[in-house]
PDB file of C-alpha atoms and ligand atoms in Angstrom:
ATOM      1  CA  UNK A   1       8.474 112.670 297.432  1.00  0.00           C
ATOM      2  CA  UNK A   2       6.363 113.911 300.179  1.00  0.00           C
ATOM      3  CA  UNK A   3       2.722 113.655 300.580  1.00  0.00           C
ATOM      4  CA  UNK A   4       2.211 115.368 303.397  1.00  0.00           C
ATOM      5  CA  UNK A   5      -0.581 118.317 302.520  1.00  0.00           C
ATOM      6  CA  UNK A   6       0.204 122.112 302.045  1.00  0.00           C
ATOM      7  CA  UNK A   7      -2.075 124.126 304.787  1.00  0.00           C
ATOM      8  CA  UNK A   8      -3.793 127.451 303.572  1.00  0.00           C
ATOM      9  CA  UNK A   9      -5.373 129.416 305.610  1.00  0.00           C
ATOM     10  CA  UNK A  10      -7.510 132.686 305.373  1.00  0.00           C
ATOM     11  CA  UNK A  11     -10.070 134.731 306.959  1.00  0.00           C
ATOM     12  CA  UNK A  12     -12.970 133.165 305.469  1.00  0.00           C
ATOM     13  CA  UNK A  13     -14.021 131.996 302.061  1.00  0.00           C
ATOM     14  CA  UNK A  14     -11.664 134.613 299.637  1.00  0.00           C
ATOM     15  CA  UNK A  15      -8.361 132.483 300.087  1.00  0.00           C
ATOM     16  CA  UNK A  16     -10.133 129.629 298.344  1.00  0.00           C
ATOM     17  CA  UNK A  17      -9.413 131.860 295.222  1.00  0.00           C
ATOM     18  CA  UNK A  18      -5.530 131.333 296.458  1.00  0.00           C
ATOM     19  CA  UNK A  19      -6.045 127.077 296.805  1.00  0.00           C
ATOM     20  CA  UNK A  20      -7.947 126.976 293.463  1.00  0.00           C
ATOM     21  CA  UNK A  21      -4.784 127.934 291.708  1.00  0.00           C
ATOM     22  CA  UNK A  22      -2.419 125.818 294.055  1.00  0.00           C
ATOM     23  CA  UNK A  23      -5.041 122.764 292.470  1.00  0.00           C
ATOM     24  CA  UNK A  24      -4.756 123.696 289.443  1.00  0.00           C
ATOM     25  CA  UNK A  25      -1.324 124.541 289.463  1.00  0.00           C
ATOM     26  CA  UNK A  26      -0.086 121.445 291.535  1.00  0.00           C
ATOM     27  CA  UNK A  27      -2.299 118.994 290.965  1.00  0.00           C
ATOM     28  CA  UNK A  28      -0.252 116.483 292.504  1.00  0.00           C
ATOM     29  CA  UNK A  29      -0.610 117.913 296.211  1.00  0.00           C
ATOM     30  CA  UNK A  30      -2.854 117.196 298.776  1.00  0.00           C
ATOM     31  CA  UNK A  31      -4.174 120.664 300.553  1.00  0.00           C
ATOM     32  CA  UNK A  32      -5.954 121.279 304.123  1.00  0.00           C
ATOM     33  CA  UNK A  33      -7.510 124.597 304.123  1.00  0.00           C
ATOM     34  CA  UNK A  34      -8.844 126.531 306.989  1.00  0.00           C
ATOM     35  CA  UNK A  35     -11.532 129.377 306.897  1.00  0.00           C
ATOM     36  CA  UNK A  36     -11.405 131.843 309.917  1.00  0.00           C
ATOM     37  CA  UNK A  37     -15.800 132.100 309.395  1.00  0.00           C
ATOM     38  CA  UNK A  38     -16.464 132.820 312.687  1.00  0.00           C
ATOM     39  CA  UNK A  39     -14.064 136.099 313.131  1.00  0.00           C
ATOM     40  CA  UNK A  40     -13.861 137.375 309.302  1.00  0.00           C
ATOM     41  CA  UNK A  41     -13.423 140.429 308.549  1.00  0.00           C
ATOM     42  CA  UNK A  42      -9.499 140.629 309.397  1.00  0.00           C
ATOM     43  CA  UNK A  43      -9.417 143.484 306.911  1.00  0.00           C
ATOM     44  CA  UNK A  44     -10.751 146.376 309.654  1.00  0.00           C
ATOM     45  CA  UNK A  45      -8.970 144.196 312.804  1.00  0.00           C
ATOM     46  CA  UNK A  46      -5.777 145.327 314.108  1.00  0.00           C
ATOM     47  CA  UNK A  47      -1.953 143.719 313.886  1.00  0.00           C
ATOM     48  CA  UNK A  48      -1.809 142.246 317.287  1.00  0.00           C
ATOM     49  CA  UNK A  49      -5.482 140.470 316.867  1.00  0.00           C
ATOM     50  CA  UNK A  50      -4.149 139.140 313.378  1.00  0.00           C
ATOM     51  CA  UNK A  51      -1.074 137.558 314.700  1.00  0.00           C
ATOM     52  CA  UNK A  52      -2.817 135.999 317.783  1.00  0.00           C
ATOM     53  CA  UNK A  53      -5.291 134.674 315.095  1.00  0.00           C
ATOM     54  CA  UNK A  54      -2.400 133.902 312.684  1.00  0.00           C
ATOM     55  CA  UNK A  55      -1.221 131.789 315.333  1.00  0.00           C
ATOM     56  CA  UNK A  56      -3.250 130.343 316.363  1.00  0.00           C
ATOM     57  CA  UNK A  57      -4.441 129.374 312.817  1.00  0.00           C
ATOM     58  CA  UNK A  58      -0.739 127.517 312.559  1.00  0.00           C
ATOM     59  CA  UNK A  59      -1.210 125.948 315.654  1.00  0.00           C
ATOM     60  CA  UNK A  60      -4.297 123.979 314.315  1.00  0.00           C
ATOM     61  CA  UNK A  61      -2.714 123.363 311.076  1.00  0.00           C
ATOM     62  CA  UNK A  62       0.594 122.084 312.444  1.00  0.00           C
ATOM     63  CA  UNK A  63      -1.947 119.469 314.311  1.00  0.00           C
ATOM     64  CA  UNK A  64      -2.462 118.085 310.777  1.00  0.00           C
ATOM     65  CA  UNK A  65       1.142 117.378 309.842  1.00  0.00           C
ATOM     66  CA  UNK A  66       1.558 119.997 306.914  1.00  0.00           C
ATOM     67  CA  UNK A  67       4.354 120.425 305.032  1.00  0.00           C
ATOM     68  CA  UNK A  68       4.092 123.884 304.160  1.00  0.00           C
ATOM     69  CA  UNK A  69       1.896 126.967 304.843  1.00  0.00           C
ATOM     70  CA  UNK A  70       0.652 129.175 302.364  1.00  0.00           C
ATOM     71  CA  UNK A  71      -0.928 132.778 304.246  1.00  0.00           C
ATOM     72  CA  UNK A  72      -3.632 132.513 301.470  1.00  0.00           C
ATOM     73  CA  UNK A  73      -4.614 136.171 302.841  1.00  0.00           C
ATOM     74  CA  UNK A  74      -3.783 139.840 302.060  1.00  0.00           C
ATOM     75  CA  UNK A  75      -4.563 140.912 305.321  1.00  0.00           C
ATOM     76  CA  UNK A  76      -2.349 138.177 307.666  1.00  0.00           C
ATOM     77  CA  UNK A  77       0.043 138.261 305.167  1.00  0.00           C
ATOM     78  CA  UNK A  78       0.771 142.344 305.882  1.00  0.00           C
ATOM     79  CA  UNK A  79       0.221 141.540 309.253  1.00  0.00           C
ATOM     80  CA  UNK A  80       2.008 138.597 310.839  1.00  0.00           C
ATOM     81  CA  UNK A  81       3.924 136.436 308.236  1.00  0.00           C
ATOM     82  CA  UNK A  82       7.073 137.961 309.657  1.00  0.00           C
ATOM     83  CA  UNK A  83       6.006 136.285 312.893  1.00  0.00           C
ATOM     84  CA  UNK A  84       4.973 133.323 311.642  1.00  0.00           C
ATOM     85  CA  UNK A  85       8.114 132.684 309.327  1.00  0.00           C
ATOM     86  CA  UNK A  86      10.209 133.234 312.895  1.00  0.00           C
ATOM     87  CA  UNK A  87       8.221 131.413 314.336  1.00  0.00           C
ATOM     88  CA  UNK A  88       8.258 128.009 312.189  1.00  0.00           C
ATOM     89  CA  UNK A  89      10.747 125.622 310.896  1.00  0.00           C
ATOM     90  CA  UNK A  90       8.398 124.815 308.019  1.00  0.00           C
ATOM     91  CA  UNK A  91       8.412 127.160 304.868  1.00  0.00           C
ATOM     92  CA  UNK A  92       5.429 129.720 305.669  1.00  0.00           C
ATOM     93  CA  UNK A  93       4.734 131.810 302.406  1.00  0.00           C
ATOM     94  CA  UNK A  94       1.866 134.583 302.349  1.00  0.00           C
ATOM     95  CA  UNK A  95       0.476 135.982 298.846  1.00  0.00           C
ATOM     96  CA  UNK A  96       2.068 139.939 298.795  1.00  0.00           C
ATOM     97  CA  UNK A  97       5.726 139.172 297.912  1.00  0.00           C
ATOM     98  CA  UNK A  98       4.680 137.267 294.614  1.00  0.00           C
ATOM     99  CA  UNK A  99       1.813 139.863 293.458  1.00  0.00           C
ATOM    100  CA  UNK A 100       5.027 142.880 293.907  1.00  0.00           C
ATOM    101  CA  UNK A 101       7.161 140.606 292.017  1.00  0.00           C
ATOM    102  CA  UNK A 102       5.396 140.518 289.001  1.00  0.00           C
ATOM    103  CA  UNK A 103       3.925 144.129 289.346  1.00  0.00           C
ATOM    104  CA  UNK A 104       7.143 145.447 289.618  1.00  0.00           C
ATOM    105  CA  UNK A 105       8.769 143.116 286.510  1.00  0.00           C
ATOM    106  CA  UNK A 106       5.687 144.264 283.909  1.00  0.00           C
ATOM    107  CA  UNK A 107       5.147 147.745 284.529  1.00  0.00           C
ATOM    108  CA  UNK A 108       6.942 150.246 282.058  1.00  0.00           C
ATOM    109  CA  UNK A 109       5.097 153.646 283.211  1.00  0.00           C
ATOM    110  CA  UNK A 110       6.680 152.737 287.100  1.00  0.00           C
ATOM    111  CA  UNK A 111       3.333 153.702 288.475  1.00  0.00           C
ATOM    112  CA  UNK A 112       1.123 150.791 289.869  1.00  0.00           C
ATOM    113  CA  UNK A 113      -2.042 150.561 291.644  1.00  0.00           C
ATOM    114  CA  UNK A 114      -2.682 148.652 294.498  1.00  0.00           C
ATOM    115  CA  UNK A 115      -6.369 147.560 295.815  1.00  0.00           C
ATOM    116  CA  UNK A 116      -6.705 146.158 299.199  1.00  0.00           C
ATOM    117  CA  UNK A 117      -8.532 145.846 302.348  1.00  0.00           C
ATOM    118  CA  UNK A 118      -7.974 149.102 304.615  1.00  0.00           C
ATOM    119  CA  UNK A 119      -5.705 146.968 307.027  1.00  0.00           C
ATOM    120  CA  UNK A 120      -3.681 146.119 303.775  1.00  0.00           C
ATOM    121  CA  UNK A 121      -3.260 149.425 302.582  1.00  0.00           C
ATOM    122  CA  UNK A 122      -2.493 150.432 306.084  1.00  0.00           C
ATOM    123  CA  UNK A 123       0.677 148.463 306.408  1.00  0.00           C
ATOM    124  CA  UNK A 124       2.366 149.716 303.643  1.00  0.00           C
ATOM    125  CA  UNK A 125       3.194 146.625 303.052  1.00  0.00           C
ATOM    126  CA  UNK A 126       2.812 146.440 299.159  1.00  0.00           C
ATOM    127  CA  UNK A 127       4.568 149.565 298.639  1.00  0.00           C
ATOM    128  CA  UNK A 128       7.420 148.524 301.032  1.00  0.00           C
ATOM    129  CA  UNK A 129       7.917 145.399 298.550  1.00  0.00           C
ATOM    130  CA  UNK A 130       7.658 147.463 295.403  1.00  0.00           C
ATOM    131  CA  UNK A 131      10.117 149.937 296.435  1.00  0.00           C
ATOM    132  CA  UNK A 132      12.746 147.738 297.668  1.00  0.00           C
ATOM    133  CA  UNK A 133      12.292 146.357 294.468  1.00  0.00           C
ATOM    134  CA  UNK A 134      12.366 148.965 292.421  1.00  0.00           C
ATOM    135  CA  UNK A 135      12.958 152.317 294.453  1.00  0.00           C
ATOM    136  CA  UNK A 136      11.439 154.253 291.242  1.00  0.00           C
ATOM    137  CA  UNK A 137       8.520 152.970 291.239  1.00  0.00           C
ATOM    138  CA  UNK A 138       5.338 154.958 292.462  1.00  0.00           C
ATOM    139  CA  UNK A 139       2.950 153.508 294.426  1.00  0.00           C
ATOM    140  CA  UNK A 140      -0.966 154.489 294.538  1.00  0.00           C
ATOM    141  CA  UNK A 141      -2.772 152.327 296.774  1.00  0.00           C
ATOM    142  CA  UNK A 142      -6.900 152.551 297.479  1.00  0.00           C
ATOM    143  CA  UNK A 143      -9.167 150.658 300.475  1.00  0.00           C
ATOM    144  CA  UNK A 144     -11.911 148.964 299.024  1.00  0.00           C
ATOM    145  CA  UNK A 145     -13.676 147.384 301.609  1.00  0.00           C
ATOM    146  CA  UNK A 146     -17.539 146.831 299.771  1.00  0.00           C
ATOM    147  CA  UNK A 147     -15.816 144.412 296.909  1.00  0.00           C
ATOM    148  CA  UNK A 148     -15.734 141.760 299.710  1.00  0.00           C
ATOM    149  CA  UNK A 149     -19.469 141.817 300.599  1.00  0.00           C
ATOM    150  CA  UNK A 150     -20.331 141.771 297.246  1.00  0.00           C
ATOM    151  CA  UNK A 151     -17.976 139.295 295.837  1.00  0.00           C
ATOM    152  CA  UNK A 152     -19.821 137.243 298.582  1.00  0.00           C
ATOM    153  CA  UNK A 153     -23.027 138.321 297.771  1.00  0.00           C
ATOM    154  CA  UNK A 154     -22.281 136.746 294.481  1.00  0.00           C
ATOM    155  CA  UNK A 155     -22.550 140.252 292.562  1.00  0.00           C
ATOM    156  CA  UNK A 156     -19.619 139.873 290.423  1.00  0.00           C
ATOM    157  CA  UNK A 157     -21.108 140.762 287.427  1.00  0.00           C
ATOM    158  CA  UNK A 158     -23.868 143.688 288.329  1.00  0.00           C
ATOM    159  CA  UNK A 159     -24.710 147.260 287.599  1.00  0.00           C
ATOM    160  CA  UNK A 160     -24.229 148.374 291.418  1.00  0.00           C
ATOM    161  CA  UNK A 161     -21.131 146.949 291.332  1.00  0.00           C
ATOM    162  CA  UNK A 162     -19.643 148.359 288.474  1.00  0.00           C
ATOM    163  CA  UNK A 163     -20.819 151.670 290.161  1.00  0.00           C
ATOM    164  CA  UNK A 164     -18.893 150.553 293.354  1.00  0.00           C
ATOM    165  CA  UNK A 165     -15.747 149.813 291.237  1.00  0.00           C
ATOM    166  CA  UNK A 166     -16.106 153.284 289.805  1.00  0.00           C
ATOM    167  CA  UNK A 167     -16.287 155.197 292.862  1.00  0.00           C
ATOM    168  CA  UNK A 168     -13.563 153.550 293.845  1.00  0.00           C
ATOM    169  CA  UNK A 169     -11.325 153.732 290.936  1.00  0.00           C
ATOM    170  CA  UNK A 170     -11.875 156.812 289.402  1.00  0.00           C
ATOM    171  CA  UNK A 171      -9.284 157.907 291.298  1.00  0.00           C
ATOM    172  CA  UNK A 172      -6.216 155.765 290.000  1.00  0.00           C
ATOM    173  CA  UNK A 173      -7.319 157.046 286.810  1.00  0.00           C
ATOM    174  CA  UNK A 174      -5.789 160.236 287.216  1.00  0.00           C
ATOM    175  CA  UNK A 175      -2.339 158.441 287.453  1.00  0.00           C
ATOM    176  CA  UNK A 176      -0.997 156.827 284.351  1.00  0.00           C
ATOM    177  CA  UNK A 177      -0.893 153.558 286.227  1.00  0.00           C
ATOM    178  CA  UNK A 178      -0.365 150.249 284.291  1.00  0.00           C
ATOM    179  CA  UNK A 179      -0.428 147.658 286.577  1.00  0.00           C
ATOM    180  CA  UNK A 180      -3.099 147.132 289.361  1.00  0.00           C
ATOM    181  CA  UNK A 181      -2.278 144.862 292.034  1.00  0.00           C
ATOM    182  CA  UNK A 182      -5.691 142.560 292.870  1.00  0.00           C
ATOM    183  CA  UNK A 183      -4.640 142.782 296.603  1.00  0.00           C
ATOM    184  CA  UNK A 184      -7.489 141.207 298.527  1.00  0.00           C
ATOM    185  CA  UNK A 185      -8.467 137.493 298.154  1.00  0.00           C
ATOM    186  CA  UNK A 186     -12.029 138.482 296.746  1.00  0.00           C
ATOM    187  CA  UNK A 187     -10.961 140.811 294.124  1.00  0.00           C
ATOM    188  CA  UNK A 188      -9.998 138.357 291.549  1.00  0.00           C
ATOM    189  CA  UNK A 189     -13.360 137.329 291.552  1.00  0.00           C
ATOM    190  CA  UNK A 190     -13.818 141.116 290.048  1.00  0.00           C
ATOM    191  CA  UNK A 191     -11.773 140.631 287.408  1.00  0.00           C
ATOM    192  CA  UNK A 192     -13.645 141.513 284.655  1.00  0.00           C
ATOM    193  CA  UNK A 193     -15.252 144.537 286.025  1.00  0.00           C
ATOM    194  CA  UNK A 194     -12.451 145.543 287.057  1.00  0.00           C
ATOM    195  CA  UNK A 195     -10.591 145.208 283.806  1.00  0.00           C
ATOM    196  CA  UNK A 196     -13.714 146.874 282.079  1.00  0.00           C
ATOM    197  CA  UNK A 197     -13.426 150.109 284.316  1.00  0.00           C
ATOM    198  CA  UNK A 198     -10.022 150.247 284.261  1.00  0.00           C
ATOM    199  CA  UNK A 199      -9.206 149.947 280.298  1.00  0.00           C
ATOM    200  CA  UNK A 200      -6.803 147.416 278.521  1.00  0.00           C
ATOM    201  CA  UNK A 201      -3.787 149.444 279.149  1.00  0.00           C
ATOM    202  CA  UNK A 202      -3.539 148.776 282.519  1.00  0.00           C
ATOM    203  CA  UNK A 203      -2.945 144.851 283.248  1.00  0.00           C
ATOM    204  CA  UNK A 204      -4.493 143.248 286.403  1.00  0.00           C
ATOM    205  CA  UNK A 205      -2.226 141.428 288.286  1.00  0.00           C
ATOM    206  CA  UNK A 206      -3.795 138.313 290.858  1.00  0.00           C
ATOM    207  CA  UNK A 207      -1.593 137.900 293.860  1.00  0.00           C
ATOM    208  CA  UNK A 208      -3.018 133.944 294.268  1.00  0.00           C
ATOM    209  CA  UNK A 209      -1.793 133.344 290.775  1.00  0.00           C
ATOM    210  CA  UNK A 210       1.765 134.128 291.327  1.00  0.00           C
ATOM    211  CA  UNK A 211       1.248 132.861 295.088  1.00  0.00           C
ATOM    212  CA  UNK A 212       0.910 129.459 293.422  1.00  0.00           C
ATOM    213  CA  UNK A 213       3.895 129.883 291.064  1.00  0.00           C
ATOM    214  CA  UNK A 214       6.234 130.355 294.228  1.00  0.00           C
ATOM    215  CA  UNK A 215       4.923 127.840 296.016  1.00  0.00           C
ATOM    216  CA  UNK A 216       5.732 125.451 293.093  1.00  0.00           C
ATOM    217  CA  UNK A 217       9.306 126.890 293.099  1.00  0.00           C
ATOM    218  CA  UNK A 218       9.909 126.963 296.641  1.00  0.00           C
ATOM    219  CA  UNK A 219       8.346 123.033 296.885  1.00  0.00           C
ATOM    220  CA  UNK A 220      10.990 122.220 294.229  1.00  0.00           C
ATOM    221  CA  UNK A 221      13.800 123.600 295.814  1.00  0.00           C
ATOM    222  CA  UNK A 222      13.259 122.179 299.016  1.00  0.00           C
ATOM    223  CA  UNK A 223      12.059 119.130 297.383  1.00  0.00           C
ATOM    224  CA  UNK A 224       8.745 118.687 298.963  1.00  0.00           C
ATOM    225  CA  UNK A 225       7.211 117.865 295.779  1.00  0.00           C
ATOM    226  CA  UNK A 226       4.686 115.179 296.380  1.00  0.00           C
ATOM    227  CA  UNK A 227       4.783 112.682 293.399  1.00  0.00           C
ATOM    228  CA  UNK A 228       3.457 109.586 294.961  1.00  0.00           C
ATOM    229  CA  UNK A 229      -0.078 108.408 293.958  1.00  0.00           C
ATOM    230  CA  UNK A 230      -1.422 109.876 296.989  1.00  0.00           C
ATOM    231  CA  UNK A 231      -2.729 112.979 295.400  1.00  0.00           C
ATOM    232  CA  UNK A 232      -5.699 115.601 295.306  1.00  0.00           C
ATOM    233  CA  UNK A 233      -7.204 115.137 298.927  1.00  0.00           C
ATOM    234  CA  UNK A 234      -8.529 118.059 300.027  1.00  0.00           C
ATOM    235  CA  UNK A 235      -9.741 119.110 303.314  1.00  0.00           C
ATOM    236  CA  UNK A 236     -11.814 121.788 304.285  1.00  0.00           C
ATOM    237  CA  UNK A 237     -12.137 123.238 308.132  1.00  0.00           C
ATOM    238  CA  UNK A 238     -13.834 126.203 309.239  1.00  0.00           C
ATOM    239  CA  UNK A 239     -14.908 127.989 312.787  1.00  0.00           C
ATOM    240  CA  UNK A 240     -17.967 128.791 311.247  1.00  0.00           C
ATOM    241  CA  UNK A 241     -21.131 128.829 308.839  1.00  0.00           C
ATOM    242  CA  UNK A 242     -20.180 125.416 306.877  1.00  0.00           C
ATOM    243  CA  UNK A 243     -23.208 125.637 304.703  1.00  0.00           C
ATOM    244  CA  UNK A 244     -22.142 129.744 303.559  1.00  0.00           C
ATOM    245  CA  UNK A 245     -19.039 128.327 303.005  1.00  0.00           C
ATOM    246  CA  UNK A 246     -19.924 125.160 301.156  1.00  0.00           C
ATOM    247  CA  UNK A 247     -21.863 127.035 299.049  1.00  0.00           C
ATOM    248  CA  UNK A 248     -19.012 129.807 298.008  1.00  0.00           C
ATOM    249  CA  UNK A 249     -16.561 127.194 297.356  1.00  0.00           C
ATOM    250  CA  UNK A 250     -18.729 125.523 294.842  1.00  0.00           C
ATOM    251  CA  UNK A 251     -19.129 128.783 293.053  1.00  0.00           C
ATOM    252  CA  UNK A 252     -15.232 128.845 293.120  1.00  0.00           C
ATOM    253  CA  UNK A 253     -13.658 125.733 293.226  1.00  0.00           C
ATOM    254  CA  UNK A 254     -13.035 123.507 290.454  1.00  0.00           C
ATOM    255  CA  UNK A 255     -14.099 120.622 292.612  1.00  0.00           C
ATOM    256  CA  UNK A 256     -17.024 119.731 295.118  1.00  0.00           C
ATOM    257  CA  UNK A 257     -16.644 120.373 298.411  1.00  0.00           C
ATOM    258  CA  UNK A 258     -17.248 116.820 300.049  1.00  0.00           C
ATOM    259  CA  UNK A 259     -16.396 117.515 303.774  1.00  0.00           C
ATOM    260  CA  UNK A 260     -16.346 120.719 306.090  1.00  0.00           C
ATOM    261  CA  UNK A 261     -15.730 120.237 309.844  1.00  0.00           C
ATOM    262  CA  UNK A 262     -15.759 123.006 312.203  1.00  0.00           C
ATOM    263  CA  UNK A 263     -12.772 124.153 314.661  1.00  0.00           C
ATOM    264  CA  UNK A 264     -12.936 125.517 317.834  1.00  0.00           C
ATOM    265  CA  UNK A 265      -9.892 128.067 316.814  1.00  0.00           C
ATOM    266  CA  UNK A 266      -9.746 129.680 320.218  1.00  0.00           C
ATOM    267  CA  UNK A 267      -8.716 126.564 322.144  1.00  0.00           C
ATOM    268  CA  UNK A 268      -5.300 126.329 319.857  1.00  0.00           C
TER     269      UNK A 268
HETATM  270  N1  DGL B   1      -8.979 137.679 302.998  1.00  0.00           N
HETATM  271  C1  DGL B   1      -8.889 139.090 303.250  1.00  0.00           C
HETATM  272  C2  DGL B   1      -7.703 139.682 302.491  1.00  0.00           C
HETATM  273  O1  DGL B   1      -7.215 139.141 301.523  1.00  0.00           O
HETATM  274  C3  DGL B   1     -10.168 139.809 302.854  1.00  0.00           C
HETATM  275  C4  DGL B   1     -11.349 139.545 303.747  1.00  0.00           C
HETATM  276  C5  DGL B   1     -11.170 140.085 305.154  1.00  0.00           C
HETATM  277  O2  DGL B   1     -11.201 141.318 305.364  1.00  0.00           O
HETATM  278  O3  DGL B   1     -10.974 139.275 306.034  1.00  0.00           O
HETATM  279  O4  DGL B   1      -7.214 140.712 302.869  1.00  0.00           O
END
């Protein structure tokens, strides 16, 4: 009923991991996304420098009539989407409240990893969720902040990066964790390694996954649904490095990136 187009918006390239499961979940919508290039990482950046971002972020996305805002990052979502939902009369969803969800509705043992950026981990933000949602669950969370240069790098599958994941890990190993929270746009893209370190008992859960189911739900509800013909556009805008980020989203997208256009975020 209305084909307006769902904005998503991260600090770079990782939240396209987030709109390639909104297209392939919704097929029907239309999606602008924006890519923070020029001031990525938000992962080591303080609160008050990720809501003026945040904002500002909105600001340019609200220019382009969106329906919808999806906080397609780990980082902004710990950090501002309780400003940005008071802020806005549109729905503005972020990516940590659906990942908990599910965490905290499969585990059995009650003990579930998180992996995050340090800014993530920080917050407390997953924990919070998980313990309002279950107040016996146990929490071990762990700052990983090499996965994203290498996810980048395109090392997904390579012997220094399984070493990386291990140094890392080894850690949550000594808890009898069964869930692992994916809590960083990039580290879906880890998956596998991941899953190899960590052992089939332990089930990986993928934050943009379940991000995508609640959108669907919440677009329902509030019947925002777009079921005219109109369907599929998809619009790419960065405030930086188009060709670094053209090239990522081929490797990730089930689509070609046609058109990038750059955004002078600081004047919004
Ligand atoms: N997109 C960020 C997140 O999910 C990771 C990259 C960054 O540090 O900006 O937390």
């Amino acid at each position: 009923m209305d084909n307006r187009p769902i904005g998503v918006f991260d600090s770079g390239v990782g939240g396209l991991t987030v709109a390639r499961e909104i297209m392939r979940q919704l097929p029907g919508e239309n999606m602008i996304y924006f890519g923070d290039t020029a001031r990525v990482p938000y992962g080591s950046k303080s609160k008050d420098t990720i809501i003026k971002y945040s904002r500002q972020i909105v600001r340019f996305l609200l220019t382009k009539n969106v329906k919808a805002i999806v906080v397609a990052c780990n980082t902004a979502t710990a950090l501002a989407l309780k400003e940005l939902q008071k802020e806005n009369t549109i729905p503005v969803i972020g990516v940590i409240e659906p990942g908990a969800i599910t965490a905290a509705k499969t585990t059995e043992t009650k003990n579930i990893g998180v992996v995050a950026t340090e800014s993530t981990i920080k917050s407390g933000m997953y924990t919070t969720f998980l313990r309002e949602l279950d107040p016996q669950i146990t929490v071990v969370s762990k700052a990983c902040p090499l996965f994203c240069p290498l996810v980048e790098e395109g090392w997904t599958d390579d012997r220094v990066t399984d070493e990386v994941i291990a140094r890392y890990l080894h850690e949550l190993k000594d808890y009898e964790i069964d869930s692992l929270i994916l809590g960083c746009t990039h580290y879906p893209l880890l998956r596998s390694a991941i899953g190899r370190y960590m052992g089939e008992g332990v089930k990986l859960v993928n934050p943009a996954y379940e991000t995508a189911k609640s959108l669907r739900v919440l677009l329902e509800e509030q019947q925002l649904l777009n079921t005219q013909t109109d369907r599929g556009h998809y619009t790419y805008f960065v405030s930086d490095g188009v060709d670094n980020f053209v090239a990522f989203a081929d490797r990730v997208l089930p689509c070609e990136v046609k058109l990038t256009s750059i955004v002078n975020i600081e004047s919004y």
